[in-house]
Coordinates of C-alpha atoms in Angstrom, one line a residue:
X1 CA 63.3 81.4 98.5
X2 CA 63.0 84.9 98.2
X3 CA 61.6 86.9 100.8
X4 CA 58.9 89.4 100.7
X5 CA 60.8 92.2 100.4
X6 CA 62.3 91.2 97.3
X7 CA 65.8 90.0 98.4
X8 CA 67.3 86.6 98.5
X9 CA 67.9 84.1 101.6
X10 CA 67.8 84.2 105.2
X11 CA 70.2 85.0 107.8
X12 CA 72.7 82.0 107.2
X13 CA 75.4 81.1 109.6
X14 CA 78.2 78.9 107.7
X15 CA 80.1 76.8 110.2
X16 CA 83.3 77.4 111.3
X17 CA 86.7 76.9 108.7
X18 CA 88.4 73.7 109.6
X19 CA 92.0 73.8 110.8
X20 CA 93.7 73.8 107.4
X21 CA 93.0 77.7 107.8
X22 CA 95.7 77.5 110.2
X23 CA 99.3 79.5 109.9
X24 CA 102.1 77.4 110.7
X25 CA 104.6 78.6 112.6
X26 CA 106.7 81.5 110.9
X27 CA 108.2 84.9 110.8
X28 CA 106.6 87.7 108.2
X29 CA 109.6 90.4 107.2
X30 CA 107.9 93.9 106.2
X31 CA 110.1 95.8 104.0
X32 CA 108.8 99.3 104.1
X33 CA 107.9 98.7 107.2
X34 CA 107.4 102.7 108.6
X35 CA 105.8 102.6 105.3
X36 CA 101.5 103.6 105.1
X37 CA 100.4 100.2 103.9
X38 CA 102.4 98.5 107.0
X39 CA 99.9 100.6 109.6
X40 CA 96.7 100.9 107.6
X41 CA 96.7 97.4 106.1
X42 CA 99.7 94.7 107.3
X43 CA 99.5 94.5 111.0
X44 CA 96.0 95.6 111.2
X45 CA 95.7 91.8 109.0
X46 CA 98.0 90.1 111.4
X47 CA 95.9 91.4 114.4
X48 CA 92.8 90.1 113.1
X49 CA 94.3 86.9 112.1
X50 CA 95.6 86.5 115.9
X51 CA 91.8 87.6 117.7
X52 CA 90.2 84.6 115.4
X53 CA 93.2 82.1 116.6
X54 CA 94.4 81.6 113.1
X55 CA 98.0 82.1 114.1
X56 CA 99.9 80.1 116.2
X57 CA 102.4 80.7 119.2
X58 CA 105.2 80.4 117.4
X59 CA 104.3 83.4 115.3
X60 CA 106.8 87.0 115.0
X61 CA 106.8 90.0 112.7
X62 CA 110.1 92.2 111.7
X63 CA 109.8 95.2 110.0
X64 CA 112.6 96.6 107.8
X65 CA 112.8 100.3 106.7
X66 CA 114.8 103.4 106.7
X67 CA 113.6 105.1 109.5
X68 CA 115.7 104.9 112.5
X69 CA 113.6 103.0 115.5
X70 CA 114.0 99.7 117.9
X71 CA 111.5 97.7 118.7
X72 CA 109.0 99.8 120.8
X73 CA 109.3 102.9 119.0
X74 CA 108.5 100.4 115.8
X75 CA 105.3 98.9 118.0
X76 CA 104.0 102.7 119.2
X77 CA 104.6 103.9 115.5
X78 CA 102.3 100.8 113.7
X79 CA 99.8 100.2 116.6
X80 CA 99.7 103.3 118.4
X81 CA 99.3 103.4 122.3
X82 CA 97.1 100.1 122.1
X83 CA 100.4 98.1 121.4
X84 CA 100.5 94.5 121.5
X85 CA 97.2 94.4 123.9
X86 CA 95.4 93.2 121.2
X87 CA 98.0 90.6 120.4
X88 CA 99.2 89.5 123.8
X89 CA 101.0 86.4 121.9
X90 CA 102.9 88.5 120.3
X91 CA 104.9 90.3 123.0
X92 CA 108.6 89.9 122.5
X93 CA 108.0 89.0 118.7
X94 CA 108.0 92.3 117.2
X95 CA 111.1 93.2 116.1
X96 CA 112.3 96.2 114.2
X97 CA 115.9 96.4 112.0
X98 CA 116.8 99.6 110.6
X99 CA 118.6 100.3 107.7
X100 CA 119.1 100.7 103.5
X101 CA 117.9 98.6 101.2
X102 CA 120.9 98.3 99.7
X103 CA 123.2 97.6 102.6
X104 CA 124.5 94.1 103.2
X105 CA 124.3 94.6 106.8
X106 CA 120.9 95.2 106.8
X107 CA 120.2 91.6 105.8
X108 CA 122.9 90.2 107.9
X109 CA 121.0 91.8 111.1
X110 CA 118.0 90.5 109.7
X111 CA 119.6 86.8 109.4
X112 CA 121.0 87.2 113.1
X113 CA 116.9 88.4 114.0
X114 CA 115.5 85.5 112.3
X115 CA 117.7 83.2 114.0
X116 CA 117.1 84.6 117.4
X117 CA 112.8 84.1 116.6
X118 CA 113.4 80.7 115.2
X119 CA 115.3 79.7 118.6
X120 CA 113.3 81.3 121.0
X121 CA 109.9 81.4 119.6
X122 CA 110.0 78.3 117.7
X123 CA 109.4 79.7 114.0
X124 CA 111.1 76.6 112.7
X125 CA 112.7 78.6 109.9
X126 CA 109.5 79.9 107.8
X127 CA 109.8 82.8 106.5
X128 CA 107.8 85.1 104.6
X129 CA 109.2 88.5 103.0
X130 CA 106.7 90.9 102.1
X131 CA 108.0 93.4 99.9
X132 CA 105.8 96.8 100.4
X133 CA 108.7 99.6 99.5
X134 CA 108.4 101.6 96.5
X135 CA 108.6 99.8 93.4
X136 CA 112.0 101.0 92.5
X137 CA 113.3 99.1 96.0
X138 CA 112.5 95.6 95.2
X139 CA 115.3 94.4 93.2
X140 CA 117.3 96.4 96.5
X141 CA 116.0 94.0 98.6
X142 CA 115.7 90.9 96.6
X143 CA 119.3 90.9 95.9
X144 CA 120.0 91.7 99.7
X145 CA 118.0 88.7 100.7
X146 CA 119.8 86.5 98.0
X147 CA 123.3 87.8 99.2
X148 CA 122.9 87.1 102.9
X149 CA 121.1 83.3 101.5
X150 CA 118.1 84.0 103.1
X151 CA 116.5 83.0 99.6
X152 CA 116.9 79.6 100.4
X153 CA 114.9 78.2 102.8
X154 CA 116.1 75.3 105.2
X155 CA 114.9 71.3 104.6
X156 CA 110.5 71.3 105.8
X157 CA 111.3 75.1 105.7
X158 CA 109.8 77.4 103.4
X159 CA 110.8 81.3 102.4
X160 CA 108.4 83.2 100.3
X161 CA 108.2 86.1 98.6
X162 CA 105.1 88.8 98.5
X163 CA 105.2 91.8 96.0
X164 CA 103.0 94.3 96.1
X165 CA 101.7 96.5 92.7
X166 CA 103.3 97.7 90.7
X167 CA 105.0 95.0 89.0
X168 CA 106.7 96.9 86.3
X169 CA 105.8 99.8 84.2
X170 CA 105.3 97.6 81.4
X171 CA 105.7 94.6 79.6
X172 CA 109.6 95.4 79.5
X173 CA 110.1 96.3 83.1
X174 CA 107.7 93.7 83.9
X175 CA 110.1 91.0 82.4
X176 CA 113.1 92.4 83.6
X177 CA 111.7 92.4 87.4
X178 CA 110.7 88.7 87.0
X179 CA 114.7 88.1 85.6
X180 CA 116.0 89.6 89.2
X181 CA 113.0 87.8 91.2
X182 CA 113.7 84.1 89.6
X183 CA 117.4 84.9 89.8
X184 CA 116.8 84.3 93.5
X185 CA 113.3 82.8 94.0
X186 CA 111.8 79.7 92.1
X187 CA 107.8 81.3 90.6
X188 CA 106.6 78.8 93.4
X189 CA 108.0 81.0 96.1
X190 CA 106.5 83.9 94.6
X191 CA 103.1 85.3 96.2
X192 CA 102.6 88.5 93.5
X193 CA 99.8 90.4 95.4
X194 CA 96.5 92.2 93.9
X195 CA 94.5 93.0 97.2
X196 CA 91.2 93.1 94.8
X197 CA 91.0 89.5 94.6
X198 CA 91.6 89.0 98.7
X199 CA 88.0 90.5 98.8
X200 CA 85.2 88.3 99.7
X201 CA 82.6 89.5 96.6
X202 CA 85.4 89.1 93.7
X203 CA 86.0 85.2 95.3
X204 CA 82.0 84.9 95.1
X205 CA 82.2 85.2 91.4
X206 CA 83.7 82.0 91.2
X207 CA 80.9 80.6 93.4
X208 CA 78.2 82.3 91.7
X209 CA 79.3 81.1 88.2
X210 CA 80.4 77.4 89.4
X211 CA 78.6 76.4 92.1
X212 CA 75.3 76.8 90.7
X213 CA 73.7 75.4 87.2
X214 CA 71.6 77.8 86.6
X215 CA 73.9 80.3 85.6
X216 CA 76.4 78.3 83.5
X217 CA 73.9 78.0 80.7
X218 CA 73.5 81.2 80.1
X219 CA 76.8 82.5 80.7
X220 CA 78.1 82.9 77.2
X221 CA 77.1 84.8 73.6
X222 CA 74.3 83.0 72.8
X223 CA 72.5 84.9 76.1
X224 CA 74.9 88.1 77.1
X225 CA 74.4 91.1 75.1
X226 CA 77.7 92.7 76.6
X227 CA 79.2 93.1 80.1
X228 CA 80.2 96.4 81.9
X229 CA 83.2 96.3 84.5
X230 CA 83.0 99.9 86.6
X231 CA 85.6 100.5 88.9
X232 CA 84.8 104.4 90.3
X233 CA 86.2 106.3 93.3
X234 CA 84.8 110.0 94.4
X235 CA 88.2 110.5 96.0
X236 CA 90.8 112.4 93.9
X237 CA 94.3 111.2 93.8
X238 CA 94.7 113.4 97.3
X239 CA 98.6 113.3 98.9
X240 CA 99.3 110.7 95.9
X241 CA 100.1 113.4 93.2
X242 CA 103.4 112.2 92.2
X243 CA 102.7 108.7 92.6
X244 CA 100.0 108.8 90.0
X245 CA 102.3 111.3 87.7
X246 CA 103.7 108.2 87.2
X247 CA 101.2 105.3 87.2
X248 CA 97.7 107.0 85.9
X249 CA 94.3 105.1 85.8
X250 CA 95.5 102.6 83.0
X251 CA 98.6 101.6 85.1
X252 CA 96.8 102.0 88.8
X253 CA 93.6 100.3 88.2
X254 CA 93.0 98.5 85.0
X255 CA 96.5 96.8 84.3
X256 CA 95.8 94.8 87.4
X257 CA 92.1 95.2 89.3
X258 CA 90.3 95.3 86.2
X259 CA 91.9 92.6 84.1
X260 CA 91.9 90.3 87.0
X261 CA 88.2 90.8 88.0
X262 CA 87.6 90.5 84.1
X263 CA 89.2 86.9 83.9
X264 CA 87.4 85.6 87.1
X265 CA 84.1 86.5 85.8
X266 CA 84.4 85.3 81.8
X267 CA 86.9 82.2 82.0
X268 CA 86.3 78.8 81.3
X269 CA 85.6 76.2 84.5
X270 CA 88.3 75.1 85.9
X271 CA 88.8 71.1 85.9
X272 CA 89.2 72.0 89.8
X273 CA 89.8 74.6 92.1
X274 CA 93.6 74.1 92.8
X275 CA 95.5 77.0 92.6
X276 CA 97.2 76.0 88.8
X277 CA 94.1 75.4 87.5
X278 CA 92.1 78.3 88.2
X279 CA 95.3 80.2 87.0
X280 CA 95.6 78.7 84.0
X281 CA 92.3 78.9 83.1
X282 CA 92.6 83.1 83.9
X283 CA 95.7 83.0 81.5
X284 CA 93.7 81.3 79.1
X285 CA 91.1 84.4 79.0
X286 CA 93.7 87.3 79.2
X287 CA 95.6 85.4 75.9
X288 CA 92.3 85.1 73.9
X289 CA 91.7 89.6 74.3
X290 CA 92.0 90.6 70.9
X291 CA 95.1 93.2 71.3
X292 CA 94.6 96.9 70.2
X293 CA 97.0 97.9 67.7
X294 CA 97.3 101.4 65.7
X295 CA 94.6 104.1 65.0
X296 CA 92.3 101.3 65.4
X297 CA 93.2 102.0 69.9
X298 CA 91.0 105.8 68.8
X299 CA 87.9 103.6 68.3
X300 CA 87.9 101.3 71.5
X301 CA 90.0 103.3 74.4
X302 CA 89.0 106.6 76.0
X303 CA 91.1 108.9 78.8
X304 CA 90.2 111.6 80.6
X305 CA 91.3 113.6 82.8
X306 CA 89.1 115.2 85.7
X307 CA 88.8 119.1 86.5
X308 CA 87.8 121.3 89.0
X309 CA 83.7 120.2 89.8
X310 CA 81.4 119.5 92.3
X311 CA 78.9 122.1 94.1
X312 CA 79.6 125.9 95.3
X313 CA 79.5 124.6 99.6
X314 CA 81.7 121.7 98.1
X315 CA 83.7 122.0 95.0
X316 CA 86.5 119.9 94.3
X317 CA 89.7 120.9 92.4
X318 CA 90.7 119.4 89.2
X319 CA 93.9 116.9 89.2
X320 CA 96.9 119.5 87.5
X321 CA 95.5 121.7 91.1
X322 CA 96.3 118.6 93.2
X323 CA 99.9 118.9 95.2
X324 CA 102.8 116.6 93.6
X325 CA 101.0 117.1 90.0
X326 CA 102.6 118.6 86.7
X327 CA 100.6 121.8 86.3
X328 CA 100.8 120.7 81.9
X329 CA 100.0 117.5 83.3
X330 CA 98.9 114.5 80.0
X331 CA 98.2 111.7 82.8
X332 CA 95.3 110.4 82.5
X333 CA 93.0 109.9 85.2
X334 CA 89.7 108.2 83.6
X335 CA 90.0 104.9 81.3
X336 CA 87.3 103.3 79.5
X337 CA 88.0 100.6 77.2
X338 CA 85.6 98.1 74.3
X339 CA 87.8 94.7 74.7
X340 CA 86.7 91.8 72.6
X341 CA 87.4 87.9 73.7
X342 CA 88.0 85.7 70.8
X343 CA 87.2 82.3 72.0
X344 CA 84.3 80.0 71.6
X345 CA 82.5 81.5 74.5
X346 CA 82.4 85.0 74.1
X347 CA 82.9 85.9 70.7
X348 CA 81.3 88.8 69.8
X349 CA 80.0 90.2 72.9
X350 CA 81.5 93.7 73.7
X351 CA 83.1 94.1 77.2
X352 CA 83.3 97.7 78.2
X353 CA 85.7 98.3 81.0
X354 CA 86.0 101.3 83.0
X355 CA 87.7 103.5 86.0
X356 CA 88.1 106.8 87.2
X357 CA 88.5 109.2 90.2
X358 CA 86.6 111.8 91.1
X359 CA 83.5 110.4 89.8
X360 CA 79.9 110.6 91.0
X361 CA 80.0 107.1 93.5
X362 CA 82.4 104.6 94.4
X363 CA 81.5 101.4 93.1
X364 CA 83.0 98.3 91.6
X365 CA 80.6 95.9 89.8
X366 CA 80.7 93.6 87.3
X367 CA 76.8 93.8 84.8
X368 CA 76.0 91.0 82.2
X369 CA 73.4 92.5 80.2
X370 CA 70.9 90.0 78.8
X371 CA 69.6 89.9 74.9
X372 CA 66.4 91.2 74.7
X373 CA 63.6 88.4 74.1
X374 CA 63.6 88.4 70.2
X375 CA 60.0 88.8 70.2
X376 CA 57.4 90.8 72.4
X377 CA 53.8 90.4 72.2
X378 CA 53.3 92.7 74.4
X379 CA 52.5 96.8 72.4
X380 CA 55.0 99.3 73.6
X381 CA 52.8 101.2 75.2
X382 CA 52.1 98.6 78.6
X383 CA 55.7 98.1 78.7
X384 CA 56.3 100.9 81.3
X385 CA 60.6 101.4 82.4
X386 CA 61.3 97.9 80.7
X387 CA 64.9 97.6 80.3
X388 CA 67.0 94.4 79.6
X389 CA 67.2 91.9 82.1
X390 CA 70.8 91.8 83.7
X391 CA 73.0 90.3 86.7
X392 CA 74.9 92.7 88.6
X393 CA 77.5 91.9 90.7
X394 CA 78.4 94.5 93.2
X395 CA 82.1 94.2 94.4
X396 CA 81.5 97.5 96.6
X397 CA 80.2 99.0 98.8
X398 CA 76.6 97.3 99.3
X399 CA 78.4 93.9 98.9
X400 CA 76.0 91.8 97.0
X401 CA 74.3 90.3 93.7
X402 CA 71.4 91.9 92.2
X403 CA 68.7 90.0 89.3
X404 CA 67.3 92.9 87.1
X405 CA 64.1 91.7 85.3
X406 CA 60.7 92.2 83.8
X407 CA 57.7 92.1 85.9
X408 CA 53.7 93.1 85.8
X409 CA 52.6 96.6 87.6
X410 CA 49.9 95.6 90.2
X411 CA 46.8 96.8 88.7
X412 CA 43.8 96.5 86.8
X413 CA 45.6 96.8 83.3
X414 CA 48.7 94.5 81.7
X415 CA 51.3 96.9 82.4
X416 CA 55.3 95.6 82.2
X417 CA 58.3 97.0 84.2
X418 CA 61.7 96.2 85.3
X419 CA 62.1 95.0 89.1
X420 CA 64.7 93.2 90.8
X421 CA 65.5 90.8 93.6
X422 CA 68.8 91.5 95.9
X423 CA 71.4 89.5 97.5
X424 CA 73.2 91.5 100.1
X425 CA 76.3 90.2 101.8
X426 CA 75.7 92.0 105.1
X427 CA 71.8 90.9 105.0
X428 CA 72.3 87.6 104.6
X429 CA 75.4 86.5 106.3
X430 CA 76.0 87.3 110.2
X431 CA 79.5 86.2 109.7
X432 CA 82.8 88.9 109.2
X433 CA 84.0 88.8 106.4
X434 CA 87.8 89.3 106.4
X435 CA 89.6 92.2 105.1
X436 CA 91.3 91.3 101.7
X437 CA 95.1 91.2 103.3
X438 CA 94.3 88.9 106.1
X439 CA 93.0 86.9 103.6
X440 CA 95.5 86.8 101.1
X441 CA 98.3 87.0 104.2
X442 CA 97.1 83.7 105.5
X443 CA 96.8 82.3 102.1
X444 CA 100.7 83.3 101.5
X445 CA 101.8 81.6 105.0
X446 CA 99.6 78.8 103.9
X447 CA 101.2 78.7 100.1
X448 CA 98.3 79.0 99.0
X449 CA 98.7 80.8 95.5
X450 CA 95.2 80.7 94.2
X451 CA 94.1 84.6 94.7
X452 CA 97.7 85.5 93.7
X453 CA 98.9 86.4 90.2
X454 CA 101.6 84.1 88.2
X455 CA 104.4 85.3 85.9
X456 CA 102.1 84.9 83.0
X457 CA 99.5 86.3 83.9
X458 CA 101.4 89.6 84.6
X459 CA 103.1 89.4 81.0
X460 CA 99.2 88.9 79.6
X461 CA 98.0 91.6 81.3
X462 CA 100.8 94.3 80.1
X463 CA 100.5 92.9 76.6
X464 CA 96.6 94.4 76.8
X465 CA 97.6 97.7 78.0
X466 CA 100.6 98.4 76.6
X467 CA 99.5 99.3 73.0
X468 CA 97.1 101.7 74.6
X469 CA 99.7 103.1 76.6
X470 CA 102.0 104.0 73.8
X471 CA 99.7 105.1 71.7
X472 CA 98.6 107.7 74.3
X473 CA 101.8 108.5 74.8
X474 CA 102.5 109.6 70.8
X475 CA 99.3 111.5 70.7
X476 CA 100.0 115.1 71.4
X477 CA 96.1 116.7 71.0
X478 CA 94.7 117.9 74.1
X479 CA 93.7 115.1 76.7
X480 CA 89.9 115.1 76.9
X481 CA 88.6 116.2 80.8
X482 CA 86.0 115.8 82.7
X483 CA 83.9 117.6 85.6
X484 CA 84.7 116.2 88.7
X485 CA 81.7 114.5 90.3
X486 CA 80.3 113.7 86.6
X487 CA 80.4 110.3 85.0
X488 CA 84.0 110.8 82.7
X489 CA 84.4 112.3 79.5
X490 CA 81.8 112.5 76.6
X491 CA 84.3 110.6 74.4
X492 CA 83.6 107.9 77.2
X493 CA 79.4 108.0 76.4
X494 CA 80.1 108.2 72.6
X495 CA 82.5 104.6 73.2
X496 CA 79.4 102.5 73.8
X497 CA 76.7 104.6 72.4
X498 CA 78.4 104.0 69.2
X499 CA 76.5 100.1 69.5
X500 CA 73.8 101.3 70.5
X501 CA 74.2 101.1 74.5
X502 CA 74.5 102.8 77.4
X503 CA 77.1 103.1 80.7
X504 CA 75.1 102.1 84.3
X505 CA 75.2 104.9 85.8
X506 CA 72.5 104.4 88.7
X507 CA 74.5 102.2 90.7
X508 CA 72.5 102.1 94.1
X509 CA 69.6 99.5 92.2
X510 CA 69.8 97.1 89.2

């Protein structure tokens, strides 16, 4: 029922995950281990996971990297002077190896290492090798793990691989990555990682759309007018200049966070919520997106590119300022795209899609737009702020699900306006919920591949882009720009006002 101040549910306390949740005993490998990612993220997961006992005893970590440390130095450097206090099971498993990628030593230090954990701490030959280098490292390391046969896991033994983004540059690269990875691994050995769909609120659009009949009805062209995807940041690319030289907003976000997030919410239900089912049905979706092709990209893909912005006490510089960044710089840093779906389902419904940095708010949401009812008795005049009814689901911040709809003004005369009722995540659930790795890191050392993305999918997802990309790349007039701490480009607003709608720009309310 909803409660009086317009929001959904009570406080609801969900009982405790059963002991399938569990992590056998195993060893996780970080390559890239002095890396960022391995401090802010990794071990921060596997700390989290230990404090709510879903590790075991027979449990170790070894990092692998460049930088020349042992153990302790490799401890200090991840966990600072806390150290293992927080993981008291884990003294004497953390192990540090130090050398190149592309070093057969390295690996056979590493197979002397895992040996030594599987004897003395009982990891019973598990293993999972998470991959968090630079991109350009990974067929380094999956040829030095295939040389020294640690590949090839032991009998009622498993060894896994986890890849972080990004998996190729492009369709090409994409394929030629996946010839080195199955040259080695088998695709069920093969945990390909998109940290989005670890998060609690993209996983609730599956239980939103399947888990309750009211929506399913309505989820499809007779009812949607169109959908909006927004994935916004206020940072700028920061330290991360030549990263994103390289990668831009089409590569970084909608290649992967976008297209994923876009599947989840418009496939069809799966016949069950195994991990090759909800997959295929995602696959499914990403092959029905009509592909771009030619001049016809001018019409449904915008870039931009933000400049200097913001307020005189606060104003931001504009990307070709930021350190790392080509002063002539053409990379694009603001994407908005029209995508049609041409299934049963969804055809004809517009899906606008859309990401950039430096904008005013960070937000990801995904907004089903309703048809207006095809008749209104009511005169214009007593409908006061009445916009279309929607559902608006808000990935972040203000976790939640919002119902956007039409409602009488108290009063004397018959006056209409929009309202809304709220679901928020924090309001209604006193539980934690987990950060995306340790989520997806216990899914990996469970094999569970659900949340993780399969060869295909990867393929589908470049075969989208890819058309955009190039023709981007042959178009030599300036790049549009955009203020930073505005909304994107104007060739962004004309996209959808050309159907007569609008972007959601008020993100704080339905």
């Amino acid at each position: 029922m909803p409660s009086d101040n317009g929001t959904f549910g009570e406080h609801v306390t969900i009982p405790q995950e059963s002991d399938d949740r569990l992590a056998p005993p195993a060893t996780v490998v970080i390559f890239g281990a002095s890396g960022d990612l391995t401090r802010r993220k990794l071990i921060p997961a596997i700390e989290s996971l230990a404090r709510h006992n879903r590790l075991t005893g027979q449990f170790a970590v070894v990092g692998v990297a460049r930088t020349p440390m042992d153990d302790d130095q490799f401890v200090h450097a991840v966990l600072g002077d806390r150290g293992l206090s927080g993981m008291p099971q884990l003294a004497g498993a953390v192990r540090y190896i130090a050398g190149g990628y592309d070093d057969p030593e390295t690996y056979k230090r590493l197979a002397t290492v895992l040996d030594e954990l599987d004897r003395d701490r009982g990891t019973a030959g598990n293993r999972i090798f998470y991959l968090s280098t630079p991109a350009e490292a990974f067929p380094l390391v999956i040829n030095g793990l295939a040389g020294a046969g640690l590949h090839q896991a032991r009998e009622d033994a498993f060894a896994r691989l986890v890849i972080e983004k990004p998996y190729g540059h492009d369709e090409g690269s994409a394929k030629q990555l996946d010839a080195t990875v199955h040259a080695a691994f088998d695709e069920s050995q093969v945990f390909r990682i998109d940290h989005y769909l670890g998060k609690d609120t993209v996983q609730n659009v599956l239980a939103l759309r399947f888990a309750n009949a009211i929506f399913q009805p309505i989820w499809d062209r007779t009812w949607v007018d169109h959908v909006q995807i927004t994935v916004a940041e206020t940072l700028g690319v920061g330290t991360r200049g030549s990263f994103y030289e390289h990668a831009g907003a089409m590569r970084d976000i909608v290649q992967n966070h976008v297209l994923q997030v876009l599947a989840l919410a418009l496939m069809e239900p799966p016949a069950s919520f195994s991990a090759e089912a909800v997959r295929n049905e995602k696959v499914k979706l990403l092959q029905a997106i009509r592909l771009p092709s030619g001049r016809a990209i001018d019409d449904i893909a915008v870039r931009g590119q933000y400049t200097r912005g913001g307020s005189r006490s606060e104003l931001m510089a504009g990307y070709r300022e930021e350190p790392g960044v080509d002063p002539l710089s053409r990379t694009e840093t603001y994407a908005a795209l029209r995508l049609d779906v041409d299934n049963w389902r969804w055809a004809g419904v517009p899906f606008y899609v859309r990401t950039g940095k430096r904008l005013p708010s960070r937000v990801t949401e995904v907004a089903l737009q309703f048809q207006r009812p095809p008749h209104l008795p009511i005169p214009n005049r007593q409908l006061t702020e009445l916009q279309p009814d929607a559902l608006i689901l808000r990935i972040q911040p203000d976790e939640g699900i919002a119902l956007r709809f039409g409602a009488k003004v108290p009063g004397h005369s018959f006056r209409v306006r929009s309202a809304s009722m709220d679901f928020s995540y924090d309001k209604t659930f006193r539980e934690e919920s987990p950060e995306a790795y340790e989520r997806l890191l216990l899914d990996a050392l469970i094999g569970d591949t659900t949340l993780f993305i399969r060869s295909d999918e990867v393929e589908q997802c470049w075969r989208i882009v890819d058309p955009i990309l190039e023709r981007w790349a042959e178009d030599t007039g300036p790049i549009p720009t955009y203020e930073a701490a505005s909304w994107g480009p104007t060739e962004a607003n004309r996209l959808i006002e050309r159907s007569g709608r609008a972007w959601r720009n008020t993100v704080s309310r339905a």
